[in-house]
CSV table of N, CA and C in Angstrom, one decimal:
chain,number,residue,atom,x,y,z
A,219,MET,N,0.8,-1.2,0.0
A,219,MET,CA,0.0,0.0,0.0
A,219,MET,C,0.9,1.3,0.0
A,220,SER,N,1.9,1.3,0.8
A,220,SER,CA,2.8,2.5,0.8
A,220,SER,C,3.5,2.6,-0.5
A,221,LYS,N,3.9,1.5,-1.2
A,221,LYS,CA,4.5,1.6,-2.5
A,221,LYS,C,3.6,2.3,-3.5
A,222,GLU,N,2.3,1.9,-3.4
A,222,GLU,CA,1.3,2.5,-4.3
A,222,GLU,C,1.1,4.0,-4.1
A,223,ARG,N,1.1,4.4,-2.8
A,223,ARG,CA,1.0,5.8,-2.5
A,223,ARG,C,2.2,6.6,-2.9
A,224,ALA,N,3.4,6.0,-2.8
A,224,ALA,CA,4.6,6.7,-3.2
A,224,ALA,C,4.6,6.8,-4.7
A,225,ARG,N,4.1,5.8,-5.4
A,225,ARG,CA,4.1,5.8,-6.9
A,225,ARG,C,3.1,6.9,-7.3
A,226,ARG,N,1.9,7.0,-6.7
A,226,ARG,CA,1.0,8.0,-7.1
A,226,ARG,C,1.5,9.4,-6.7
A,227,ARG,N,2.2,9.6,-5.6
A,227,ARG,CA,2.8,10.9,-5.2
A,227,ARG,C,3.8,11.3,-6.2
A,228,ALA,N,4.7,10.3,-6.7
A,228,ALA,CA,5.7,10.6,-7.7
A,228,ALA,C,5.1,11.0,-9.0
A,229,GLU,N,3.9,10.4,-9.4
A,229,GLU,CA,3.2,10.8,-10.6
A,229,GLU,C,2.7,12.2,-10.5
A,230,ARG,N,2.1,12.5,-9.3
A,230,ARG,CA,1.6,13.8,-9.1
A,230,ARG,C,2.7,14.9,-9.2
A,231,GLU,N,3.8,14.6,-8.5
A,231,GLU,CA,4.9,15.5,-8.6
A,231,GLU,C,5.4,15.7,-10.0
A,232,ALA,N,5.5,14.6,-10.7
A,232,ALA,CA,6.0,14.7,-12.1
A,232,ALA,C,5.0,15.5,-12.9
A,233,GLU,N,3.7,15.3,-12.7
A,233,GLU,CA,2.7,16.1,-13.5
A,233,GLU,C,2.8,17.6,-13.1
A,234,ARG,N,3.0,17.9,-11.8
A,234,ARG,CA,3.1,19.2,-11.4
A,234,ARG,C,4.3,19.9,-12.0
A,235,ALA,N,5.4,19.1,-12.1
A,235,ALA,CA,6.7,19.7,-12.6
A,235,ALA,C,6.5,19.9,-14.1
A,236,ARG,N,5.8,19.0,-14.8
A,236,ARG,CA,5.5,19.3,-16.3
A,236,ARG,C,4.6,20.5,-16.5
A,237,ALA,N,3.6,20.7,-15.6
A,237,ALA,CA,2.7,21.9,-15.7
A,237,ALA,C,3.5,23.1,-15.4
A,238,ILE,N,4.4,23.1,-14.4
A,238,ILE,CA,5.2,24.3,-14.1
A,238,ILE,C,6.1,24.6,-15.3
A,239,ARG,N,6.8,23.6,-15.9
A,239,ARG,CA,7.7,23.8,-17.0
A,239,ARG,C,6.9,24.4,-18.2
A,240,ALA,N,5.7,23.8,-18.5
A,240,ALA,CA,4.9,24.3,-19.6
A,240,ALA,C,4.5,25.8,-19.4
A,241,ASN,N,4.1,26.1,-18.1
A,241,ASN,CA,3.7,27.5,-17.8
A,241,ASN,C,4.9,28.4,-18.0
A,242,GLU,N,6.1,28.0,-17.5
A,242,GLU,CA,7.3,28.8,-17.7
A,242,GLU,C,7.6,29.0,-19.2
A,243,GLU,N,7.5,28.0,-20.0
A,243,GLU,CA,7.7,28.1,-21.5
A,243,GLU,C,6.7,29.1,-22.1
A,244,ARG,N,5.4,29.0,-21.6
A,244,ARG,CA,4.4,29.9,-22.2
A,244,ARG,C,4.7,31.3,-21.8
A,245,GLN,N,5.1,31.5,-20.6
A,245,GLN,CA,5.4,32.9,-20.1
A,245,GLN,C,6.6,33.4,-20.9
A,246,ALA,N,7.7,32.6,-21.1
A,246,ALA,CA,8.8,33.0,-21.9
A,246,ALA,C,8.4,33.3,-23.3
A,247,ARG,N,7.6,32.5,-23.9
A,247,ARG,CA,7.1,32.8,-25.3
A,247,ARG,C,6.3,34.1,-25.4
A,248,LYS,N,5.5,34.4,-24.4
A,248,LYS,CA,4.8,35.7,-24.3
A,248,LYS,C,5.7,36.8,-24.2
A,249,ALA,N,6.8,36.7,-23.3
A,249,ALA,CA,7.7,37.8,-23.1
A,249,ALA,C,8.5,38.0,-24.4
A,250,ARG,N,8.9,37.0,-25.1
A,250,ARG,CA,9.6,37.2,-26.4
A,250,ARG,C,8.7,37.8,-27.4
A,251,ARG,N,7.4,37.4,-27.5
A,251,ARG,CA,6.5,38.0,-28.4
A,251,ARG,C,6.3,39.5,-28.1
A,252,ARG,N,6.1,39.8,-26.8
A,252,ARG,CA,5.9,41.2,-26.4
A,252,ARG,C,7.2,42.0,-26.7
A,253,ALA,N,8.3,41.5,-26.5
A,253,ALA,CA,9.6,42.2,-26.9
A,253,ALA,C,9.7,42.5,-28.4
A,254,LEU,N,9.3,41.5,-29.2
A,254,LEU,CA,9.3,41.7,-30.6
A,254,LEU,C,8.3,42.7,-31.1
A,255,LEU,N,7.1,42.7,-30.5
A,255,LEU,CA,6.1,43.7,-30.9
A,255,LEU,C,6.5,45.0,-30.4
A,256,ALA,N,7.2,45.1,-29.3
A,256,ALA,CA,7.6,46.5,-28.9
A,256,ALA,C,8.7,47.0,-29.8
A,257,ARG,N,9.5,46.2,-30.4
A,257,ARG,CA,10.5,46.6,-31.3
A,257,ARG,C,9.9,47.0,-32.6
A,258,LEU,N,8.9,46.3,-33.0
A,258,LEU,CA,8.3,46.5,-34.4
A,258,LEU,C,7.2,47.6,-34.4
A,259,THR,N,6.7,47.9,-33.2
A,259,THR,CA,5.6,49.0,-33.1
A,259,THR,C,6.3,50.3,-33.3
A,260,PRO,N,5.8,51.1,-34.3
A,260,PRO,CA,6.4,52.4,-34.5
A,260,PRO,C,6.1,53.4,-33.3
A,261,ARG,N,7.0,54.2,-33.0
A,261,ARG,CA,6.7,55.2,-32.0
A,261,ARG,C,5.8,56.3,-32.6
A,262,PRO,N,4.9,56.9,-31.7
A,262,PRO,CA,4.0,57.9,-32.2
A,262,PRO,C,4.8,59.1,-32.7
A,263,VAL,N,4.4,59.7,-33.8
A,263,VAL,CA,5.1,60.8,-34.4
A,263,VAL,C,4.2,62.0,-34.1
A,264,ARG,N,4.7,63.1,-33.6
A,264,ARG,CA,3.9,64.3,-33.3
A,264,ARG,C,4.3,65.3,-34.3
A,265,PHE,N,3.3,65.9,-34.9
A,265,PHE,CA,3.6,67.0,-35.8
A,265,PHE,C,3.3,68.3,-35.1
A,266,TYR,N,4.3,69.2,-35.1
A,266,TYR,CA,4.1,70.5,-34.5
A,266,TYR,C,4.2,71.5,-35.6
A,267,ARG,N,3.3,72.5,-35.5
A,267,ARG,CA,3.3,73.6,-36.5
A,267,ARG,C,4.5,74.5,-36.1
A,268,GLN,N,5.1,75.1,-37.1
A,268,GLN,CA,6.1,76.1,-36.9
A,268,GLN,C,5.4,77.4,-36.4
A,269,GLY,N,6.0,78.0,-35.5
A,269,GLY,CA,5.3,79.1,-34.8
A,269,GLY,C,5.9,80.5,-35.1
A,270,GLY,N,6.9,80.5,-36.0
A,270,GLY,CA,7.6,81.8,-36.3
A,270,GLY,C,6.7,82.7,-37.2
A,271,LEU,N,7.2,83.9,-37.3
A,271,LEU,CA,6.5,85.0,-38.1
A,271,LEU,C,6.4,84.6,-39.5
A,272,LEU,N,7.4,84.0,-40.1
A,272,LEU,CA,7.3,83.6,-41.5
A,272,LEU,C,6.3,82.5,-41.7
A,273,ALA,N,6.3,81.5,-40.8
A,273,ALA,CA,5.4,80.4,-40.9
A,273,ALA,C,3.9,80.9,-40.8
A,274,ARG,N,3.7,81.8,-39.9
A,274,ARG,CA,2.3,82.4,-39.8
A,274,ARG,C,1.9,83.1,-41.0
A,275,ARG,N,2.9,83.9,-41.5
A,275,ARG,CA,2.6,84.7,-42.8
A,275,ARG,C,2.3,83.7,-43.9
A,276,HIS,N,3.1,82.6,-44.0
A,276,HIS,CA,2.9,81.7,-45.1
A,276,HIS,C,1.5,81.0,-45.0
A,277,ARG,N,1.1,80.6,-43.7
A,277,ARG,CA,-0.2,80.0,-43.5
A,277,ARG,C,-1.3,81.0,-43.9
A,278,ALA,N,-1.2,82.3,-43.6
A,278,ALA,CA,-2.2,83.3,-43.9
A,278,ALA,C,-2.2,83.5,-45.4
A,279,GLN,N,-1.1,83.5,-46.1
A,279,GLN,CA,-1.1,83.6,-47.5
A,279,GLN,C,-1.8,82.4,-48.2
A,280,ASN,N,-1.5,81.2,-47.7
A,280,ASN,CA,-2.2,80.0,-48.2
A,280,ASN,C,-3.7,80.1,-48.0
A,281,ALA,N,-4.1,80.6,-46.9
A,281,ALA,CA,-5.5,80.7,-46.6
A,281,ALA,C,-6.2,81.7,-47.5
A,282,VAL,N,-5.5,82.8,-47.8
A,282,VAL,CA,-6.0,83.8,-48.8
A,282,VAL,C,-6.2,83.2,-50.2
A,283,VAL,N,-5.1,82.4,-50.6
A,283,VAL,CA,-5.2,81.8,-51.9
A,283,VAL,C,-6.3,80.8,-52.0
A,284,ALA,N,-6.4,79.9,-51.0
A,284,ALA,CA,-7.5,78.9,-51.0
A,284,ALA,C,-8.9,79.6,-50.9
A,285,LEU,N,-9.0,80.6,-50.2
A,285,LEU,CA,-10.3,81.3,-50.1
A,285,LEU,C,-10.6,81.9,-51.4
A,286,GLY,N,-9.7,82.6,-52.1
A,286,GLY,CA,-9.9,83.2,-53.4
A,286,GLY,C,-10.2,82.1,-54.4
A,287,PHE,N,-9.5,81.0,-54.4
A,287,PHE,CA,-9.8,79.9,-55.3
A,287,PHE,C,-11.2,79.4,-55.2
A,288,LEU,N,-11.6,79.2,-53.9
A,288,LEU,CA,-13.0,78.7,-53.6
A,288,LEU,C,-14.0,79.7,-54.0
A,289,LEU,N,-13.8,81.0,-53.7
A,289,LEU,CA,-14.7,82.0,-54.0
A,289,LEU,C,-14.9,82.2,-55.5
A,290,LEU,N,-13.8,82.0,-56.3
A,290,LEU,CA,-13.9,82.1,-57.8
A,290,LEU,C,-14.8,80.9,-58.3
A,291,GLN,N,-14.6,79.7,-57.7
A,291,GLN,CA,-15.4,78.6,-58.2
A,291,GLN,C,-16.8,78.8,-57.9
A,292,VAL,N,-17.2,79.3,-56.7
A,292,VAL,CA,-18.6,79.5,-56.3
A,292,VAL,C,-19.2,80.6,-57.2
A,293,ILE,N,-18.5,81.6,-57.5
A,293,ILE,CA,-19.0,82.7,-58.3
A,293,ILE,C,-19.3,82.2,-59.7
A,294,VAL,N,-18.4,81.5,-60.3
A,294,VAL,CA,-18.6,81.0,-61.7
A,294,VAL,C,-19.7,80.0,-61.7
A,295,TRP,N,-19.8,79.2,-60.7
A,295,TRP,CA,-20.9,78.2,-60.6
A,295,TRP,C,-22.3,78.9,-60.5
A,296,LEU,N,-22.3,80.0,-59.6
A,296,LEU,CA,-23.6,80.7,-59.4
A,296,LEU,C,-24.0,81.5,-60.6
A,297,ILE,N,-23.1,82.2,-61.3
A,297,ILE,CA,-23.4,83.0,-62.4
A,297,ILE,C,-23.8,82.3,-63.6
A,298,TRP,N,-22.9,81.3,-64.0
A,298,TRP,CA,-23.1,80.6,-65.3
A,298,TRP,C,-23.8,79.3,-65.1
A,299,GLY,N,-23.4,78.5,-64.1
A,299,GLY,CA,-24.1,77.2,-63.8
A,299,GLY,C,-23.8,76.1,-64.8
A,300,SER,N,-23.0,76.4,-65.8
A,300,SER,CA,-22.7,75.4,-66.8
A,300,SER,C,-21.6,74.5,-66.3
A,301,PHE,N,-21.8,73.2,-66.3
A,301,PHE,CA,-20.7,72.3,-65.9
A,301,PHE,C,-19.4,72.4,-66.7
A,302,PRO,N,-19.5,72.4,-68.0
A,302,PRO,CA,-18.3,72.5,-68.8
A,302,PRO,C,-17.5,73.8,-68.5
A,303,LEU,N,-18.3,74.9,-68.4
A,303,LEU,CA,-17.6,76.2,-68.1
A,303,LEU,C,-17.0,76.1,-66.7
A,304,SER,N,-17.7,75.6,-65.7
A,304,SER,CA,-17.2,75.5,-64.3
A,304,SER,C,-16.0,74.7,-64.3
A,305,PHE,N,-16.0,73.5,-65.0
A,305,PHE,CA,-14.8,72.7,-65.1
A,305,PHE,C,-13.6,73.3,-65.7
A,306,GLY,N,-13.9,74.1,-66.8
A,306,GLY,CA,-12.8,74.8,-67.5
A,306,GLY,C,-12.2,75.8,-66.6
A,307,VAL,N,-13.0,76.6,-65.9
A,307,VAL,CA,-12.5,77.6,-64.9
A,307,VAL,C,-11.7,76.9,-63.8
A,308,PHE,N,-12.2,75.8,-63.4
A,308,PHE,CA,-11.5,75.0,-62.3
A,308,PHE,C,-10.1,74.6,-62.8
A,309,VAL,N,-10.0,74.0,-64.0
A,309,VAL,CA,-8.7,73.6,-64.5
A,309,VAL,C,-7.8,74.8,-64.7
A,310,LEU,N,-8.4,75.9,-65.3
A,310,LEU,CA,-7.6,77.1,-65.6
A,310,LEU,C,-7.1,77.7,-64.3
A,311,SER,N,-7.9,77.8,-63.3
A,311,SER,CA,-7.5,78.4,-62.0
A,311,SER,C,-6.4,77.5,-61.3
A,312,LEU,N,-6.5,76.1,-61.5
A,312,LEU,CA,-5.5,75.3,-61.0
A,312,LEU,C,-4.1,75.6,-61.6
A,313,LEU,N,-4.2,75.8,-62.9
A,313,LEU,CA,-2.9,76.1,-63.6
A,313,LEU,C,-2.4,77.5,-63.3
A,314,LEU,N,-3.3,78.5,-63.1
A,314,LEU,CA,-2.8,79.8,-62.8
A,314,LEU,C,-2.6,80.1,-61.3
A,315,ALA,N,-3.0,79.3,-60.4
A,315,ALA,CA,-2.8,79.6,-59.0
A,315,ALA,C,-1.3,79.8,-58.6
A,316,PRO,N,-0.4,79.0,-59.1
A,316,PRO,CA,1.0,79.3,-58.7
A,316,PRO,C,1.5,80.6,-59.3
A,317,VAL,N,1.0,81.0,-60.5
A,317,VAL,CA,1.4,82.3,-61.0
A,317,VAL,C,0.9,83.4,-60.2
A,318,VAL,N,-0.4,83.3,-59.8
A,318,VAL,CA,-1.0,84.4,-58.9
A,318,VAL,C,-0.3,84.4,-57.6
A,319,VAL,N,0.1,83.3,-57.0
A,319,VAL,CA,0.8,83.3,-55.7
A,319,VAL,C,2.1,83.9,-55.9
A,320,THR,N,2.8,83.6,-56.9
A,320,THR,CA,4.2,84.2,-57.2
A,320,THR,C,4.1,85.7,-57.4
A,321,LEU,N,3.1,86.2,-58.1
A,321,LEU,CA,3.0,87.6,-58.4
A,321,LEU,C,2.5,88.3,-57.2
A,322,ALA,N,1.6,87.7,-56.4
A,322,ALA,CA,1.0,88.5,-55.3
A,322,ALA,C,1.9,88.4,-54.0
A,323,PHE,N,2.6,87.4,-53.8
A,323,PHE,CA,3.3,87.2,-52.5
A,323,PHE,C,4.8,87.2,-52.6
A,324,ASP,N,5.4,87.2,-53.7
A,324,ASP,CA,6.8,87.1,-53.9
A,324,ASP,C,7.5,88.4,-53.4
A,325,ARG,N,8.4,88.3,-52.5
A,325,ARG,CA,9.0,89.5,-51.9
A,325,ARG,C,10.2,90.0,-52.7
A,326,ARG,N,10.7,89.2,-53.6
A,326,ARG,CA,11.9,89.6,-54.4
A,326,ARG,C,11.6,90.6,-55.4
A,327,ILE,N,10.4,90.9,-55.8
A,327,ILE,CA,10.1,91.8,-56.8
A,327,ILE,C,10.1,93.2,-56.3
């Protein structure tokens, strides 16, 4: 009877040791996976606006150009209402926008 109890106790201890080893392997696998994901995950990138005088002036100029472009499109659409004409004015103003910006805001002239 004591031999039977000793055998069962040895089986229980062996099973417990296998469970502990399996748990340790699982934890090690999780730690390796977590470390790999931490290396592969990109860090958040923060975009900050430039706050200088030139940057503010440039943003204001861009806003004026965008507002003028939009206003021109709305006026053409309200006055004529023709799709081909509105599309033509849209394409033409896209092509002429850099010229207008250069002539209106270039400080070298």
